[in-house]
Tab-separated table of C-alpha atoms in Angstrom:
chain	number	residue	atom	x	y	z
A	16	UNK	CA	121.275	87.213	112.950
A	17	UNK	CA	117.202	87.508	112.239
A	18	UNK	CA	115.224	89.178	114.539
A	19	UNK	CA	112.536	86.451	113.205
A	20	UNK	CA	112.095	82.848	114.121
A	21	UNK	CA	108.937	80.051	114.015
A	22	UNK	CA	109.015	76.927	115.826
A	23	UNK	CA	107.664	74.396	113.653
A	24	UNK	CA	105.798	71.717	115.855
A	25	UNK	CA	103.547	68.649	115.061
A	26	UNK	CA	102.243	69.275	118.690
A	27	UNK	CA	100.333	72.106	121.402
A	28	UNK	CA	103.133	74.076	123.507
A	29	UNK	CA	102.040	74.357	126.462
A	30	UNK	CA	102.361	76.540	129.298
A	31	UNK	CA	105.006	74.486	130.980
A	32	UNK	CA	106.908	74.282	127.484
A	33	UNK	CA	106.509	77.671	126.752
A	34	UNK	CA	107.892	79.379	129.841
A	35	UNK	CA	110.804	76.717	129.533
A	36	UNK	CA	111.738	78.884	126.243
A	37	UNK	CA	111.528	82.173	127.734
A	38	UNK	CA	113.753	81.706	130.767
A	39	UNK	CA	116.638	81.264	127.585
A	40	UNK	CA	118.006	84.024	129.127
A	41	UNK	CA	118.275	83.068	132.401
A	42	UNK	CA	116.744	83.314	136.062
A	43	UNK	CA	117.310	86.926	135.905
A	44	UNK	CA	114.521	88.404	132.524
A	45	UNK	CA	111.483	88.593	132.969
A	46	UNK	CA	108.017	87.618	131.470
A	47	UNK	CA	104.850	89.304	131.200
A	48	UNK	CA	101.778	89.513	128.828
A	49	UNK	CA	100.554	92.033	126.392
A	50	UNK	CA	98.146	92.899	123.298
A	51	UNK	CA	95.469	91.500	125.789
A	52	UNK	CA	96.879	87.923	126.601
A	53	UNK	CA	97.647	87.329	123.083
A	54	UNK	CA	101.105	88.260	123.104
A	55	UNK	CA	104.352	86.745	126.343
A	56	UNK	CA	106.947	88.746	126.458
A	57	UNK	CA	110.596	87.891	127.841
A	58	UNK	CA	111.362	91.162	128.928
A	59	UNK	CA	114.739	92.671	130.930
A	60	UNK	CA	115.198	93.076	134.678
A	61	UNK	CA	113.816	96.928	134.191
A	62	UNK	CA	110.495	95.212	132.088
A	63	UNK	CA	110.928	96.194	128.472
A	64	UNK	CA	110.038	93.941	125.683
A	65	UNK	CA	113.364	91.839	123.993
A	66	UNK	CA	111.641	89.021	122.115
A	67	UNK	CA	107.702	88.648	121.781
A	68	UNK	CA	106.005	85.165	121.079
A	69	UNK	CA	102.605	85.164	119.840
A	70	UNK	CA	100.062	82.183	120.630
A	71	UNK	CA	100.604	79.593	119.127
A	72	UNK	CA	98.997	78.703	115.494
A	73	UNK	CA	97.765	75.213	114.776
A	74	UNK	CA	98.241	75.791	110.620
A	75	UNK	CA	95.566	73.404	109.041
A	76	UNK	CA	96.045	73.368	105.559
A	77	UNK	CA	99.360	71.992	103.130
A	78	UNK	CA	101.526	73.492	101.571
A	79	UNK	CA	101.790	76.757	104.097
A	80	UNK	CA	105.358	76.436	105.966
A	81	UNK	CA	106.771	76.338	101.942
A	82	UNK	CA	105.311	78.616	101.034
A	83	UNK	CA	105.993	81.380	103.398
A	84	UNK	CA	108.718	80.109	104.616
A	85	UNK	CA	110.816	78.001	101.910
A	86	UNK	CA	110.230	75.695	105.037
A	87	UNK	CA	109.070	71.933	104.018
A	88	UNK	CA	107.319	70.981	107.589
A	89	UNK	CA	106.521	67.683	107.997
A	90	UNK	CA	102.703	66.428	106.587
A	91	UNK	CA	99.737	67.430	108.211
A	92	UNK	CA	98.596	69.888	111.182
A	93	UNK	CA	101.487	72.208	112.126
A	94	UNK	CA	102.082	74.027	115.136
A	95	UNK	CA	103.643	77.793	114.381
A	96	UNK	CA	105.170	79.459	116.876
A	97	UNK	CA	106.467	82.749	116.251
A	98	UNK	CA	109.536	84.681	117.994
A	99	UNK	CA	109.740	88.071	117.321
A	100	UNK	CA	113.918	90.064	118.752
A	101	UNK	CA	114.248	93.346	119.349
A	102	UNK	CA	115.876	95.015	117.136
A	103	UNK	CA	117.624	96.948	120.128
A	104	UNK	CA	118.970	94.681	122.243
A	105	UNK	CA	122.176	92.193	120.906
A	106	UNK	CA	121.355	89.328	122.051
A	107	UNK	CA	117.386	89.208	121.770
A	108	UNK	CA	117.986	87.836	118.066
A	109	UNK	CA	119.839	84.129	120.150
A	110	UNK	CA	117.485	84.612	122.604
A	111	UNK	CA	114.908	84.587	120.300
A	112	UNK	CA	116.607	81.485	118.535
A	113	UNK	CA	116.978	79.576	122.061
A	114	UNK	CA	113.618	80.033	122.839
A	115	UNK	CA	112.532	78.716	119.467
A	116	UNK	CA	115.187	76.046	119.546
A	117	UNK	CA	114.328	74.476	123.082
A	118	UNK	CA	110.457	74.032	121.735
A	119	UNK	CA	111.981	72.008	119.434
A	120	UNK	CA	113.618	70.040	121.745
A	121	UNK	CA	110.799	69.446	123.622
A	122	UNK	CA	108.270	69.466	121.559
A	123	UNK	CA	110.260	67.611	117.831
A	124	UNK	CA	110.000	69.387	114.625
A	125	UNK	CA	112.465	72.130	113.361
A	126	UNK	CA	112.971	75.799	113.707
A	127	UNK	CA	112.896	78.486	111.039
A	128	UNK	CA	115.875	79.873	110.290
A	129	UNK	CA	117.378	76.226	111.185
A	130	UNK	CA	121.223	78.397	111.944
A	131	UNK	CA	119.197	80.579	114.231
A	132	UNK	CA	117.807	77.390	117.046
A	133	UNK	CA	120.133	76.576	119.841
A	134	UNK	CA	119.676	75.751	123.439
A	135	UNK	CA	121.819	77.361	125.053
A	136	UNK	CA	121.551	79.561	127.656
A	137	UNK	CA	122.435	83.244	126.433
A	138	UNK	CA	123.055	86.076	129.222
A	139	UNK	CA	122.278	90.010	128.938
A	140	UNK	CA	125.511	91.612	128.979
A	141	UNK	CA	123.848	94.696	126.631
A	142	UNK	CA	123.935	97.407	129.032
A	143	UNK	CA	119.260	98.053	129.227
A	144	UNK	CA	119.958	101.828	130.323
A	145	UNK	CA	121.756	103.358	127.423
A	146	UNK	CA	118.551	102.715	125.125
A	147	UNK	CA	115.720	104.145	125.194
A	148	UNK	CA	112.027	102.361	126.134
A	149	UNK	CA	110.391	101.599	123.412
A	150	UNK	CA	107.500	104.290	121.961
A	151	UNK	CA	104.946	101.851	121.381
A	152	UNK	CA	103.546	98.617	122.009
A	153	UNK	CA	102.956	96.628	118.771
A	154	UNK	CA	105.288	94.357	118.690
A	155	UNK	CA	106.017	94.508	115.002
A	156	UNK	CA	107.364	98.111	115.151
A	157	UNK	CA	110.758	99.126	115.468
A	158	UNK	CA	111.174	102.391	115.170
A	159	UNK	CA	107.808	104.930	115.807
A	160	UNK	CA	108.541	109.117	114.766
A	161	UNK	CA	105.868	111.304	114.423
A	162	UNK	CA	104.932	110.895	111.076
A	163	UNK	CA	105.320	106.925	110.966
A	164	UNK	CA	106.206	103.519	112.202
A	165	UNK	CA	109.384	101.255	110.716
A	166	UNK	CA	108.963	97.930	110.592
A	167	UNK	CA	112.481	95.593	110.070
A	168	UNK	CA	111.860	93.181	108.497
A	169	UNK	CA	114.715	90.292	107.028
A	170	UNK	CA	112.744	87.511	105.610
A	171	UNK	CA	112.668	85.993	101.964
A	172	UNK	CA	108.711	86.173	102.269
A	173	UNK	CA	107.266	88.993	103.497
A	174	UNK	CA	103.736	87.996	104.346
A	175	UNK	CA	101.001	89.921	106.636
A	176	UNK	CA	101.497	87.925	109.460
A	177	UNK	CA	99.429	88.828	112.389
A	178	UNK	CA	102.217	91.092	113.840
A	179	UNK	CA	102.596	92.610	110.382
A	180	UNK	CA	98.722	92.858	110.864
A	181	UNK	CA	98.523	94.699	114.126
A	182	UNK	CA	101.197	97.177	113.200
A	183	UNK	CA	99.179	98.163	110.080
A	184	UNK	CA	95.885	98.342	112.889
A	185	UNK	CA	98.437	100.649	114.459
A	186	UNK	CA	99.992	103.221	112.401
A	187	UNK	CA	96.703	103.848	111.018
A	188	UNK	CA	94.833	104.359	114.124
A	189	UNK	CA	97.318	107.320	115.421
A	190	UNK	CA	97.782	108.635	111.212
A	191	UNK	CA	101.224	107.339	110.623
A	192	UNK	CA	102.306	105.972	107.849
A	193	UNK	CA	103.811	101.907	107.715
A	194	UNK	CA	106.775	101.848	105.812
A	195	UNK	CA	108.431	98.001	106.192
A	196	UNK	CA	112.698	97.645	105.112
A	197	UNK	CA	114.108	94.845	104.439
A	198	UNK	CA	116.202	93.502	101.563
A	199	UNK	CA	117.022	93.811	97.991
A	200	UNK	CA	116.409	89.985	98.206
A	201	UNK	CA	112.803	90.180	99.525
A	202	UNK	CA	109.553	89.669	98.452
A	203	UNK	CA	105.435	90.572	99.907
A	204	UNK	CA	103.053	87.890	99.500
A	205	UNK	CA	100.201	89.461	97.702
A	206	UNK	CA	97.902	90.245	100.626
A	207	UNK	CA	101.078	92.681	101.771
A	208	UNK	CA	101.284	93.937	98.803
A	209	UNK	CA	97.892	95.413	99.161
A	210	UNK	CA	97.968	95.797	102.395
A	211	UNK	CA	100.887	98.551	101.115
A	212	UNK	CA	99.085	100.239	98.279
A	213	UNK	CA	98.481	103.483	98.270
A	214	UNK	CA	100.496	106.302	100.151
A	215	UNK	CA	102.458	107.102	102.611
A	216	UNK	CA	102.333	103.498	103.325
A	217	UNK	CA	105.906	102.000	101.519
A	218	UNK	CA	108.050	98.770	100.757
A	219	UNK	CA	111.767	100.455	101.928
A	220	UNK	CA	114.093	98.462	100.121
A	221	UNK	CA	117.730	98.585	102.024
A	222	UNK	CA	119.959	98.002	99.160
A	223	UNK	CA	124.001	98.012	99.623
A	224	UNK	CA	124.432	99.070	96.351
A	225	UNK	CA	121.963	101.705	95.483
A	226	UNK	CA	120.841	102.645	98.824
A	227	UNK	CA	116.603	103.050	99.705
A	228	UNK	CA	113.920	102.928	97.194
A	229	UNK	CA	111.077	102.113	96.811
A	230	UNK	CA	110.097	98.184	95.876
A	231	UNK	CA	106.959	98.829	94.244
A	232	UNK	CA	107.538	102.061	92.367
A	233	UNK	CA	111.982	102.280	91.716
A	234	UNK	CA	111.123	105.563	93.788
A	235	UNK	CA	114.981	106.372	95.263
A	236	UNK	CA	114.169	107.455	99.034
A	237	UNK	CA	115.812	109.363	101.901
A	238	UNK	CA	114.981	109.419	105.746
A	239	UNK	CA	113.568	112.629	106.215
A	240	UNK	CA	112.011	114.342	108.583
A	241	UNK	CA	110.826	111.110	110.621
A	242	UNK	CA	109.865	109.217	107.340
A	243	UNK	CA	110.971	107.952	104.180
A	244	UNK	CA	110.622	110.384	101.668
A	245	UNK	CA	111.091	110.224	97.330
A	246	UNK	CA	114.704	112.152	96.490
A	247	UNK	CA	113.963	114.716	93.693
A	248	UNK	CA	115.965	115.882	90.881
A	249	UNK	CA	116.661	119.553	89.961
A	250	UNK	CA	113.395	119.228	88.182
A	251	UNK	CA	111.627	118.264	91.250
A	252	UNK	CA	110.963	114.396	89.569
A	253	UNK	CA	111.553	111.763	91.509
A	254	UNK	CA	114.567	110.279	90.874
A	255	UNK	CA	114.378	106.057	90.221
A	256	UNK	CA	116.408	103.774	91.504
A	257	UNK	CA	119.038	101.893	88.604
A	258	UNK	CA	117.857	98.279	90.968
A	259	UNK	CA	114.187	98.447	90.085
A	260	UNK	CA	114.942	97.938	86.525
A	261	UNK	CA	112.571	95.156	84.963
A	262	UNK	CA	113.338	90.987	85.562
A	263	UNK	CA	113.513	89.564	81.813
A	264	UNK	CA	110.460	87.508	80.458
A	265	UNK	CA	110.124	84.427	82.112
A	266	UNK	CA	107.071	83.357	80.463
A	267	UNK	CA	105.420	83.030	84.028
A	268	UNK	CA	102.084	84.696	83.599
A	269	UNK	CA	99.595	85.269	86.654
A	270	UNK	CA	95.230	85.573	85.836
A	271	UNK	CA	93.827	88.542	88.469
A	272	UNK	CA	90.071	88.199	89.019
A	273	UNK	CA	89.015	91.468	91.032
A	274	UNK	CA	85.079	91.347	91.213
A	275	UNK	CA	82.385	92.652	94.075
A	276	UNK	CA	79.210	91.147	94.992
A	277	UNK	CA	76.277	92.137	96.847
A	278	UNK	CA	73.915	90.247	98.880
A	279	UNK	CA	70.931	91.434	101.569
A	280	UNK	CA	71.647	91.674	104.530
A	281	UNK	CA	69.708	88.980	106.320
A	282	UNK	CA	70.155	85.459	108.671
A	283	UNK	CA	70.203	83.172	106.175
A	284	UNK	CA	73.069	84.450	104.397
A	285	UNK	CA	76.869	82.508	103.509
A	286	UNK	CA	80.287	84.453	102.694
A	287	UNK	CA	82.231	83.001	100.422
A	288	UNK	CA	80.431	81.163	98.232
A	289	UNK	CA	81.380	83.559	95.619
A	290	UNK	CA	84.933	83.102	95.548
A	291	UNK	CA	84.805	79.530	96.088
A	292	UNK	CA	82.780	79.201	92.882
A	293	UNK	CA	85.889	80.838	91.426
A	294	UNK	CA	88.101	79.184	92.495
A	295	UNK	CA	86.003	75.307	91.019
A	296	UNK	CA	85.698	77.097	87.769
A	297	UNK	CA	89.783	77.736	87.490
A	298	UNK	CA	90.683	75.368	89.270
A	299	UNK	CA	88.614	72.326	89.753
A	300	UNK	CA	88.644	72.794	93.433
A	301	UNK	CA	87.598	75.290	96.332
A	302	UNK	CA	89.902	77.038	98.661
A	303	UNK	CA	92.186	74.541	100.787
A	304	UNK	CA	91.366	77.451	103.330
A	305	UNK	CA	91.453	80.334	105.090
A	306	UNK	CA	92.309	82.707	107.847
A	307	UNK	CA	92.390	86.142	109.560
A	308	UNK	CA	96.354	86.793	108.578
A	309	UNK	CA	99.008	84.774	107.273
A	310	UNK	CA	99.975	81.691	107.285
A	311	UNK	CA	96.132	80.485	106.635
A	312	UNK	CA	95.480	78.227	108.728
A	313	UNK	CA	92.196	77.755	108.545
A	314	UNK	CA	90.069	74.820	106.283
A	315	UNK	CA	87.942	76.258	104.035
A	316	UNK	CA	84.439	77.128	105.811
A	317	UNK	CA	81.886	78.994	104.407
A	318	UNK	CA	79.495	78.705	107.697
A	319	UNK	CA	83.266	79.938	109.885
A	320	UNK	CA	83.991	82.679	107.871
A	321	UNK	CA	80.636	84.172	107.461
A	322	UNK	CA	80.168	83.778	111.892
A	323	UNK	CA	83.312	85.554	112.172
A	324	UNK	CA	82.769	89.125	109.265
A	325	UNK	CA	79.158	88.250	111.205
A	326	UNK	CA	80.484	88.764	114.875
A	327	UNK	CA	82.444	92.239	113.714
A	328	UNK	CA	79.391	93.507	111.749
A	329	UNK	CA	79.225	96.573	111.143
A	330	UNK	CA	82.942	96.824	110.911
A	331	UNK	CA	84.308	95.247	108.392
A	332	UNK	CA	86.214	92.253	108.380
A	333	UNK	CA	89.291	91.249	105.251
A	334	UNK	CA	90.004	87.475	104.872
A	335	UNK	CA	92.527	86.032	102.860
A	336	UNK	CA	91.811	82.593	100.780
A	337	UNK	CA	94.065	80.287	99.152
A	338	UNK	CA	94.301	77.432	96.731
A	339	UNK	CA	96.237	73.795	96.820
A	340	UNK	CA	100.479	73.875	97.015
A	341	UNK	CA	99.755	72.609	92.856
A	342	UNK	CA	98.102	75.224	91.709
A	343	UNK	CA	98.911	78.705	93.834
A	344	UNK	CA	95.697	80.546	94.131
A	345	UNK	CA	95.881	83.403	96.565
A	346	UNK	CA	92.727	85.529	97.497
A	347	UNK	CA	91.613	88.769	99.348
A	348	UNK	CA	88.030	89.433	100.229
A	349	UNK	CA	87.203	92.418	102.584
A	350	UNK	CA	83.383	92.202	102.890
A	351	UNK	CA	81.322	95.388	104.454
A	352	UNK	CA	78.032	96.101	105.175
A	353	UNK	CA	76.407	99.288	103.354
A	354	UNK	CA	73.018	101.149	103.259
A	355	UNK	CA	73.104	98.012	99.918
A	356	UNK	CA	73.498	95.161	101.887
A	357	UNK	CA	76.480	93.655	102.220
A	358	UNK	CA	79.302	93.805	99.464
A	359	UNK	CA	82.342	90.968	98.856
A	360	UNK	CA	85.383	92.710	97.635
A	361	UNK	CA	87.254	90.214	95.991
A	362	UNK	CA	90.267	89.758	94.843
A	363	UNK	CA	92.108	86.506	92.540
A	364	UNK	CA	94.995	85.985	91.266
A	365	UNK	CA	96.389	81.971	90.110
A	366	UNK	CA	100.006	81.607	88.672
A	367	UNK	CA	100.775	79.884	85.617
A	368	UNK	CA	104.505	78.875	84.343
A	369	UNK	CA	105.870	78.926	79.920
A	370	UNK	CA	104.015	76.121	79.187
A	371	UNK	CA	100.852	76.583	81.415
A	372	UNK	CA	97.671	77.960	79.257
A	373	UNK	CA	95.099	80.422	82.368
A	374	UNK	CA	91.872	79.106	81.310
A	375	UNK	CA	90.234	82.586	79.824
A	376	UNK	CA	87.566	80.404	78.242
A	377	UNK	CA	85.982	79.445	81.887
A	378	UNK	CA	85.923	83.080	82.359
A	379	UNK	CA	82.247	83.585	81.383
A	380	UNK	CA	80.738	80.372	82.339
A	381	UNK	CA	81.945	81.419	85.569
A	382	UNK	CA	80.463	85.345	84.955
A	383	UNK	CA	77.508	83.552	84.185
A	384	UNK	CA	77.436	81.021	87.676
A	385	UNK	CA	78.568	84.550	89.763
A	386	UNK	CA	75.693	86.835	88.209
A	387	UNK	CA	73.304	83.727	88.230
A	388	UNK	CA	73.484	82.677	92.227
A	389	UNK	CA	76.332	84.935	93.888
A	390	UNK	CA	75.134	89.083	93.464
A	391	UNK	CA	77.487	89.864	90.719
A	392	UNK	CA	78.400	93.745	90.514
A	393	UNK	CA	81.223	93.725	88.676
A	394	UNK	CA	84.300	91.366	87.745
A	395	UNK	CA	87.361	92.814	85.869
A	396	UNK	CA	89.436	89.957	84.473
A	397	UNK	CA	93.055	90.453	83.436
A	398	UNK	CA	96.608	89.310	82.839
A	399	UNK	CA	100.438	90.076	83.548
A	400	UNK	CA	103.723	88.784	82.743
A	401	UNK	CA	104.527	88.265	86.292
A	402	UNK	CA	105.842	85.395	88.561
A	403	UNK	CA	103.759	82.460	89.143
A	404	UNK	CA	104.227	81.589	92.246
A	405	UNK	CA	102.702	85.105	92.673
A	406	UNK	CA	104.866	87.007	94.973
A	407	UNK	CA	106.141	90.240	94.924
A	408	UNK	CA	109.614	90.921	93.642
A	409	UNK	CA	111.536	94.477	94.032
A	410	UNK	CA	112.070	94.961	90.685
A	411	UNK	CA	109.235	97.038	87.626
A	412	UNK	CA	106.921	94.717	86.938
A	413	UNK	CA	104.271	94.941	83.834
A	414	UNK	CA	100.891	95.629	84.758
A	415	UNK	CA	97.966	93.801	84.690
A	416	UNK	CA	95.939	93.540	81.188
A	417	UNK	CA	92.236	93.958	80.971
A	418	UNK	CA	90.849	90.617	79.304
A	419	UNK	CA	86.851	91.024	79.699
A	420	UNK	CA	84.531	92.778	82.213
A	421	UNK	CA	81.194	91.721	83.247
A	422	UNK	CA	77.960	94.362	84.559
A	423	UNK	CA	76.195	91.813	86.925
A	424	UNK	CA	72.774	91.729	85.583
A	425	UNK	CA	71.104	94.069	88.986
A	426	UNK	CA	73.716	96.888	87.475
A	427	UNK	CA	72.767	96.735	83.874
A	428	UNK	CA	69.231	97.850	85.069
A	429	UNK	CA	70.439	100.185	87.008
A	430	UNK	CA	72.584	101.893	83.811
A	431	UNK	CA	70.094	101.319	81.504
A	432	UNK	CA	70.057	98.186	79.419
A	433	UNK	CA	70.258	100.204	76.012
A	434	UNK	CA	73.465	102.541	77.403
A	435	UNK	CA	74.693	99.216	78.964
A	436	UNK	CA	74.770	97.009	75.514
A	437	UNK	CA	76.032	99.485	73.071
A	438	UNK	CA	79.414	101.304	73.891
A	439	UNK	CA	80.321	103.929	71.279
A	440	UNK	CA	84.096	102.409	70.605
A	441	UNK	CA	83.133	98.514	71.131
A	442	UNK	CA	83.135	95.497	71.758
A	443	UNK	CA	79.484	94.478	71.680
A	444	UNK	CA	78.744	92.545	74.754
A	445	UNK	CA	77.465	88.684	74.838
A	446	UNK	CA	74.450	88.733	76.845
A	447	UNK	CA	74.764	86.067	79.347
A	448	UNK	CA	71.304	84.253	81.724
A	449	UNK	CA	67.952	84.739	81.229
A	450	UNK	CA	67.024	87.023	78.149
A	451	UNK	CA	65.016	89.627	80.436
A	452	UNK	CA	68.022	90.290	82.640
A	453	UNK	CA	71.001	89.671	81.383
A	454	UNK	CA	74.180	90.629	82.198
A	455	UNK	CA	76.819	91.881	79.643
A	456	UNK	CA	80.746	90.295	79.393
A	457	UNK	CA	82.802	92.790	77.335
A	458	UNK	CA	85.681	90.560	75.738
A	459	UNK	CA	88.870	92.197	75.549
A	460	UNK	CA	91.082	90.791	74.550
A	461	UNK	CA	93.467	87.780	75.184
A	462	UNK	CA	96.014	89.598	77.355
A	463	UNK	CA	98.319	90.660	74.786
A	464	UNK	CA	97.786	94.065	73.641
A	465	UNK	CA	97.556	97.469	75.685
A	466	UNK	CA	95.889	98.901	74.115
A	467	UNK	CA	92.979	97.045	75.768
A	468	UNK	CA	93.850	99.314	78.807
A	469	UNK	CA	92.234	102.087	76.898
A	470	UNK	CA	88.824	100.172	75.509
A	471	UNK	CA	88.721	99.475	79.566
A	472	UNK	CA	88.804	102.401	80.349
A	473	UNK	CA	86.358	104.295	77.469
A	474	UNK	CA	84.155	101.278	78.797
A	475	UNK	CA	83.662	102.672	82.437
A	476	UNK	CA	83.090	105.814	81.086
A	477	UNK	CA	80.002	105.253	79.367
A	478	UNK	CA	79.425	103.084	81.668
A	479	UNK	CA	79.514	105.595	84.832
A	480	UNK	CA	78.712	108.823	83.106
A	481	UNK	CA	75.841	110.663	84.704
């Protein structure tokens, strides 16, 4: 049985309803709060958590429940109440299911996964005294060592939930790796993939036939010295799992834009406008919603986004945005306060089926608008053979192939217009915007030729050499 259970209800779970759900284990179990009251826990008689419930979230963005759960929720806003069961106690998963089932029974709505829902009283029969107390307060962490925080996930799609985001922050704050263990049927959302980028963090796939392997690199793994590490052959080379074979090409493609903007740090600054401009040029509509975690729950608002980033400054702010359900489009945004001003690092991915054409012809006009109105520093446009739904499977996927690179007008001046305009190996750039201070747009290919990566690397070396 899954340890993560979610109640999706049309009404907000109030305190009496939450308490009724939490007493699914009978009167002998206790209730307390954690994480400054953001998490309510159902506890064994000795106080250790059995089920942790996060504050209900009102998801106002259409299609989010379907995107993350494959679960068609009712039309309109839905309250998302997530319960996470301890993996150390056999009854905990059933307690989580009874909690969610009771909420759905009282308030209407549904439970994910449907088979977890019950309203039964679940007696605690496990000998709690024989189980070591958890070594960390973060509810998402299942195993903690000196080197690693391990999170076990059995969802079909591993999203960057607030649970997982908290586990990542906790691990980084204690100089530990975050390693997520899933079955081979799981996939990652792009925000989760981005968060796991770079060692020592890992996606650990537990395959019943092939053992453990890294879902992003294919490296065969084993548990050694309190962490998952690669298995090496006699020559010291890392072994690659047989299960990490590439999937057949379905014709699906992803258009990926990686851009940076820079703005003066003043009271008139409004963030998010560059991302909104990119969405409008490429999808015909602004983002549907934004949030600091998944599910994306807030309707799109540059004002609210800016207010949050300003309140957190000078600390960085990480955000995720999604498009409307008819066009897979996901973005991550990192807002940074630097000596040069306020910068936005944005990655936007859009998915297209084999019978759809990615709008490469819109990129030059988009680059012109970003430079003229939104402080463009750089824009890299790439195309890759990958899933239209933008999820990441534990299989070998083709790398993105550069299609175009745009250097913002201020950066052109910093590099030198003569130098930036004459790369030694081509291509000659198009000039965008005013003749007196243009941005430069380098077309590298159509996404089908692998030599585009070499062209891009030579271009960057030319632009950045001292």
